[in-house]
mmCIF file with all atom_site columns, C-alpha atoms in Angstrom:
data_model
loop_
_atom_site.group_PDB
_atom_site.id
_atom_site.type_symbol
_atom_site.label_atom_id
_atom_site.label_alt_id
_atom_site.label_comp_id
_atom_site.label_asym_id
_atom_site.label_entity_id
_atom_site.label_seq_id
_atom_site.pdbx_PDB_ins_code
_atom_site.Cartn_x
_atom_site.Cartn_y
_atom_site.Cartn_z
_atom_site.occupancy
_atom_site.B_iso_or_equiv
_atom_site.pdbx_formal_charge
_atom_site.auth_seq_id
_atom_site.auth_comp_id
_atom_site.auth_asym_id
_atom_site.auth_atom_id
_atom_site.pdbx_PDB_model_num
ATOM 1   C CA . LYS A 1 1   ? -74.832 79.289  82.325  1.00 0.00 ? 1   LYS A CA 1
ATOM 2   C CA . LYS A 1 2   ? -76.908 82.627  83.229  1.00 0.00 ? 2   LYS A CA 1
ATOM 3   C CA . LYS A 1 3   ? -79.301 80.281  85.873  1.00 0.00 ? 3   LYS A CA 1
ATOM 4   C CA . ILE A 1 4   ? -75.654 79.990  87.826  1.00 0.00 ? 4   ILE A CA 1
ATOM 5   C CA . GLU A 1 5   ? -74.440 83.528  87.667  1.00 0.00 ? 5   GLU A CA 1
ATOM 6   C CA . GLN A 1 6   ? -77.476 84.780  88.854  1.00 0.00 ? 6   GLN A CA 1
ATOM 7   C CA . ARG A 1 7   ? -77.477 81.673  91.712  1.00 0.00 ? 7   ARG A CA 1
ATOM 8   C CA . ARG A 1 8   ? -74.141 83.424  92.348  1.00 0.00 ? 8   ARG A CA 1
ATOM 9   C CA . LYS A 1 9   ? -75.228 87.240  91.927  1.00 0.00 ? 9   LYS A CA 1
ATOM 10  C CA . GLU A 1 10  ? -78.210 86.302  94.707  1.00 0.00 ? 10  GLU A CA 1
ATOM 11  C CA . THR A 1 11  ? -76.391 84.328  97.049  1.00 0.00 ? 11  THR A CA 1
ATOM 12  C CA . ARG A 1 12  ? -73.239 86.997  96.791  1.00 0.00 ? 12  ARG A CA 1
ATOM 13  C CA . GLU A 1 13  ? -76.498 89.742  97.424  1.00 0.00 ? 13  GLU A CA 1
ATOM 14  C CA . ILE A 1 14  ? -77.673 88.063  100.868 1.00 0.00 ? 14  ILE A CA 1
ATOM 15  C CA . LEU A 1 15  ? -73.944 87.246  102.160 1.00 0.00 ? 15  LEU A CA 1
ATOM 16  C CA . ASP A 1 16  ? -73.150 91.025  101.700 1.00 0.00 ? 16  ASP A CA 1
ATOM 17  C CA . LYS A 1 17  ? -76.861 91.864  103.220 1.00 0.00 ? 17  LYS A CA 1
ATOM 18  C CA . ALA A 1 18  ? -75.517 89.421  105.871 1.00 0.00 ? 18  ALA A CA 1
ATOM 19  C CA . LEU A 1 19  ? -72.228 90.937  106.352 1.00 0.00 ? 19  LEU A CA 1
ATOM 20  C CA . ASN A 1 20  ? -73.659 94.475  106.183 1.00 0.00 ? 20  ASN A CA 1
ATOM 21  C CA . LYS A 1 21  ? -75.601 94.044  109.298 1.00 0.00 ? 21  LYS A CA 1
ATOM 22  C CA . ALA A 1 22  ? -72.906 91.991  111.415 1.00 0.00 ? 22  ALA A CA 1
ATOM 23  C CA . LEU A 1 23  ? -71.119 94.868  110.423 1.00 0.00 ? 23  LEU A CA 1
ATOM 24  C CA . GLU A 1 24  ? -73.791 97.596  111.310 1.00 0.00 ? 24  GLU A CA 1
ATOM 25  C CA . SER A 1 25  ? -74.578 96.108  114.973 1.00 0.00 ? 25  SER A CA 1
ATOM 26  C CA . LYS A 1 26  ? -70.937 95.634  115.707 1.00 0.00 ? 26  LYS A CA 1
ATOM 27  C CA . LEU A 1 27  ? -69.754 99.500  114.362 1.00 0.00 ? 27  LEU A CA 1
ATOM 28  C CA . GLN A 1 28  ? -72.989 100.305 116.578 1.00 0.00 ? 28  GLN A CA 1
ATOM 29  C CA . SER A 1 29  ? -71.512 99.026  119.661 1.00 0.00 ? 29  SER A CA 1
ATOM 30  C CA . ILE A 1 30  ? -68.554 100.426 118.953 1.00 0.00 ? 30  ILE A CA 1
ATOM 31  C CA . ALA A 1 31  ? -70.124 103.394 118.597 1.00 0.00 ? 31  ALA A CA 1
ATOM 32  C CA . LYS A 1 32  ? -71.499 103.108 122.098 1.00 0.00 ? 32  LYS A CA 1
ATOM 33  C CA . GLU A 1 33  ? -68.500 102.101 123.650 1.00 0.00 ? 33  GLU A CA 1
ATOM 34  C CA . GLN A 1 34  ? -66.773 105.605 122.560 1.00 0.00 ? 34  GLN A CA 1
ATOM 35  C CA . GLN A 1 35  ? -69.635 107.096 124.033 1.00 0.00 ? 35  GLN A CA 1
ATOM 36  C CA . GLN A 1 36  ? -69.863 105.627 127.046 1.00 0.00 ? 36  GLN A CA 1
ATOM 37  C CA . ASN A 1 37  ? -65.968 106.187 127.556 1.00 0.00 ? 37  ASN A CA 1
ATOM 38  C CA . GLU A 1 38  ? -65.760 110.011 126.650 1.00 0.00 ? 38  GLU A CA 1
ATOM 39  C CA . ILE A 1 39  ? -68.595 110.890 129.277 1.00 0.00 ? 39  ILE A CA 1
ATOM 40  C CA . ALA A 1 40  ? -66.923 108.504 131.993 1.00 0.00 ? 40  ALA A CA 1
ATOM 41  C CA . GLU A 1 41  ? -63.668 110.588 131.102 1.00 0.00 ? 41  GLU A CA 1
ATOM 42  C CA . ASN A 1 42  ? -65.441 113.761 131.215 1.00 0.00 ? 42  ASN A CA 1
ATOM 43  C CA . GLU A 1 43  ? -66.994 112.569 134.727 1.00 0.00 ? 43  GLU A CA 1
ATOM 44  C CA . ASP A 1 44  ? -63.926 112.516 135.472 1.00 0.00 ? 44  ASP A CA 1
ATOM 45  C CA . SER A 1 45  ? -62.028 115.412 134.595 1.00 0.00 ? 45  SER A CA 1
ATOM 46  C CA . TYR A 1 46  ? -65.276 117.530 136.492 1.00 0.00 ? 46  TYR A CA 1
ATOM 47  C CA . LYS A 1 47  ? -64.524 115.569 139.550 1.00 0.00 ? 47  LYS A CA 1
ATOM 48  C CA . GLN A 1 48  ? -60.971 116.087 139.302 1.00 0.00 ? 48  GLN A CA 1
ATOM 49  C CA . ILE A 1 49  ? -61.548 120.211 138.606 1.00 0.00 ? 49  ILE A CA 1
ATOM 50  C CA . LEU A 1 50  ? -64.568 119.803 141.346 1.00 0.00 ? 50  LEU A CA 1
ATOM 51  C CA . GLN A 1 51  ? -62.010 118.217 143.782 1.00 0.00 ? 51  GLN A CA 1
ATOM 52  C CA . GLN A 1 52  ? -58.969 121.301 142.755 1.00 0.00 ? 52  GLN A CA 1
ATOM 53  C CA . ASP A 1 53  ? -61.825 123.622 143.385 1.00 0.00 ? 53  ASP A CA 1
ATOM 54  C CA . ARG A 1 54  ? -62.591 122.253 146.829 1.00 0.00 ? 54  ARG A CA 1
ATOM 55  C CA . GLU A 1 55  ? -59.257 121.570 148.200 1.00 0.00 ? 55  GLU A CA 1
ATOM 56  C CA . LYS A 1 56  ? -57.747 125.656 146.842 1.00 0.00 ? 56  LYS A CA 1
ATOM 57  C CA . ALA A 1 57  ? -61.316 126.880 149.386 1.00 0.00 ? 57  ALA A CA 1
ATOM 58  C CA . THR A 1 58  ? -60.432 124.430 152.023 1.00 0.00 ? 58  THR A CA 1
ATOM 59  C CA . SER A 1 59  ? -56.392 125.561 152.727 1.00 0.00 ? 59  SER A CA 1
ATOM 60  C CA . LYS A 1 60  ? -57.319 129.346 151.992 1.00 0.00 ? 60  LYS A CA 1
ATOM 61  C CA . LYS A 1 61  ? -56.133 130.909 155.310 1.00 0.00 ? 61  LYS A CA 1
ATOM 62  C CA . ARG A 1 62  ? -58.247 132.532 156.960 1.00 0.00 ? 62  ARG A CA 1
ATOM 63  C CA . ARG A 1 63  ? -58.551 135.871 158.871 1.00 0.00 ? 63  ARG A CA 1
ATOM 64  C CA . VAL A 1 64  ? -58.320 136.064 162.312 1.00 0.00 ? 64  VAL A CA 1
ATOM 65  C CA . LEU A 1 65  ? -61.384 137.107 164.028 1.00 0.00 ? 65  LEU A CA 1
ATOM 66  C CA . SER A 1 66  ? -61.618 139.726 166.366 1.00 0.00 ? 66  SER A CA 1
ATOM 67  C CA . LYS A 1 67  ? -63.104 139.164 170.145 1.00 0.00 ? 67  LYS A CA 1
ATOM 68  C CA . GLU A 1 68  ? -66.001 141.480 168.227 1.00 0.00 ? 68  GLU A CA 1
ATOM 69  C CA . GLU A 1 69  ? -66.137 139.443 165.237 1.00 0.00 ? 69  GLU A CA 1
ATOM 70  C CA . MET A 1 70  ? -66.769 136.409 167.522 1.00 0.00 ? 70  MET A CA 1
ATOM 71  C CA . GLU A 1 71  ? -68.905 138.230 169.993 1.00 0.00 ? 71  GLU A CA 1
ATOM 72  C CA . MET A 1 72  ? -71.319 139.020 166.817 1.00 0.00 ? 72  MET A CA 1
ATOM 73  C CA . ALA A 1 73  ? -71.456 135.730 165.044 1.00 0.00 ? 73  ALA A CA 1
ATOM 74  C CA . ALA A 1 74  ? -72.424 133.890 168.221 1.00 0.00 ? 74  ALA A CA 1
ATOM 75  C CA . GLN A 1 75  ? -75.299 136.589 168.734 1.00 0.00 ? 75  GLN A CA 1
ATOM 76  C CA . THR A 1 76  ? -76.603 136.181 164.832 1.00 0.00 ? 76  THR A CA 1
ATOM 77  C CA . GLY A 1 77  ? -75.571 132.729 164.449 1.00 0.00 ? 77  GLY A CA 1
ATOM 78  C CA . LEU A 1 78  ? -73.869 133.419 161.629 1.00 0.00 ? 78  LEU A CA 1
ATOM 79  C CA . SER A 1 79  ? -70.390 132.540 160.460 1.00 0.00 ? 79  SER A CA 1
ATOM 80  C CA . GLY A 1 80  ? -67.623 134.786 161.545 1.00 0.00 ? 80  GLY A CA 1
ATOM 81  C CA . GLN A 1 81  ? -65.724 135.092 158.350 1.00 0.00 ? 81  GLN A CA 1
ATOM 82  C CA . VAL A 1 82  ? -69.519 136.497 157.541 1.00 0.00 ? 82  VAL A CA 1
ATOM 83  C CA . VAL A 1 83  ? -70.036 138.532 160.128 1.00 0.00 ? 83  VAL A CA 1
ATOM 84  C CA . ALA A 1 84  ? -66.291 140.008 159.769 1.00 0.00 ? 84  ALA A CA 1
ATOM 85  C CA . LEU A 1 85  ? -66.883 140.942 155.630 1.00 0.00 ? 85  LEU A CA 1
ATOM 86  C CA . MET A 1 86  ? -69.889 142.213 156.636 1.00 0.00 ? 86  MET A CA 1
ATOM 87  C CA . MET A 1 87  ? -67.865 144.842 159.711 1.00 0.00 ? 87  MET A CA 1
ATOM 88  C CA . ASN A 1 88  ? -65.165 145.379 156.895 1.00 0.00 ? 88  ASN A CA 1
ATOM 89  C CA . LYS A 1 89  ? -68.338 146.628 154.631 1.00 0.00 ? 89  LYS A CA 1
ATOM 90  C CA . GLU A 1 90  ? -69.452 148.876 157.288 1.00 0.00 ? 90  GLU A CA 1
ATOM 91  C CA . ASP A 1 91  ? -65.506 150.285 157.380 1.00 0.00 ? 91  ASP A CA 1
ATOM 92  C CA . SER A 1 92  ? -65.051 151.029 154.219 1.00 0.00 ? 92  SER A CA 1
ATOM 93  C CA . GLU A 1 93  ? -68.657 152.621 153.409 1.00 0.00 ? 93  GLU A CA 1
ATOM 94  C CA . ASN A 1 94  ? -66.758 155.830 154.516 1.00 0.00 ? 94  ASN A CA 1
ATOM 95  C CA . ASP A 1 95  ? -63.768 155.538 151.826 1.00 0.00 ? 95  ASP A CA 1
ATOM 96  C CA . ASP A 1 96  ? -66.841 155.408 149.400 1.00 0.00 ? 96  ASP A CA 1
ATOM 97  C CA . ASP A 1 97  ? -65.073 159.031 148.993 1.00 0.00 ? 97  ASP A CA 1
ATOM 98  C CA . ASP A 1 98  ? -61.706 157.549 149.061 1.00 0.00 ? 98  ASP A CA 1
ATOM 99  C CA . ASP A 1 99  ? -62.643 156.016 146.264 1.00 0.00 ? 99  ASP A CA 1
ATOM 100 C CA . ASP A 1 100 ? -64.519 158.519 144.467 1.00 0.00 ? 100 ASP A CA 1
ATOM 101 C CA . ASP A 1 101 ? -60.861 160.538 144.222 1.00 0.00 ? 101 ASP A CA 1
ATOM 102 C CA . ARG A 1 102 ? -58.664 157.444 142.566 1.00 0.00 ? 102 ARG A CA 1
ATOM 103 C CA . ARG A 1 103 ? -61.652 157.374 140.217 1.00 0.00 ? 103 ARG A CA 1
ATOM 104 C CA . LYS A 1 104 ? -61.227 161.021 139.127 1.00 0.00 ? 104 LYS A CA 1
ATOM 105 C CA . LYS A 1 105 ? -57.461 160.836 139.410 1.00 0.00 ? 105 LYS A CA 1
ATOM 106 C CA . SER A 1 106 ? -57.328 157.759 137.088 1.00 0.00 ? 106 SER A CA 1
ATOM 107 C CA . LYS A 1 107 ? -59.860 159.171 134.748 1.00 0.00 ? 107 LYS A CA 1
ATOM 108 C CA . LYS A 1 108 ? -57.260 162.014 134.522 1.00 0.00 ? 108 LYS A CA 1
ATOM 109 C CA . ARG A 1 109 ? -54.176 160.779 133.729 1.00 0.00 ? 109 ARG A CA 1
ATOM 110 C CA . LYS A 1 110 ? -55.863 158.509 131.209 1.00 0.00 ? 110 LYS A CA 1
ATOM 111 C CA . LYS A 1 111 ? -57.284 161.438 129.464 1.00 0.00 ? 111 LYS A CA 1
ATOM 112 C CA . ASP A 1 112 ? -53.836 162.866 129.758 1.00 0.00 ? 112 ASP A CA 1
ATOM 113 C CA . SER A 1 113 ? -52.429 160.359 128.228 1.00 0.00 ? 113 SER A CA 1
ATOM 114 C CA . LYS A 1 114 ? -54.606 159.903 125.304 1.00 0.00 ? 114 LYS A CA 1
ATOM 115 C CA . LYS A 1 115 ? -53.925 164.142 124.690 1.00 0.00 ? 115 LYS A CA 1
ATOM 116 C CA . LYS A 1 116 ? -50.019 163.269 124.577 1.00 0.00 ? 116 LYS A CA 1
ATOM 117 C CA . LYS A 1 117 ? -50.398 160.958 121.631 1.00 0.00 ? 117 LYS A CA 1
#
């Protein structure tokens, strides 16, 4: 009886090891497949976001360029929109004093509102 029980036990252990190996390889392949699916989903969502951003960027209305801006763009080789932006920046540099005044007024309003509390 002991020999039979010993034999059954050994057989059961061998079958358990074989089953564990088969299940382990199957689980690994399932895990790998899931990982690949996640990567594919992430890539797809990233591609969609890029496509949406691209559409937003191309659908923006651009300001009509003046004759002076177009001439400057042709002379410099820069994009007309870049030239327009630079020219607006030069114009707005004169407005810095106005910006300072606005900031001072804003700070004063904040101080006044804090005093009231």
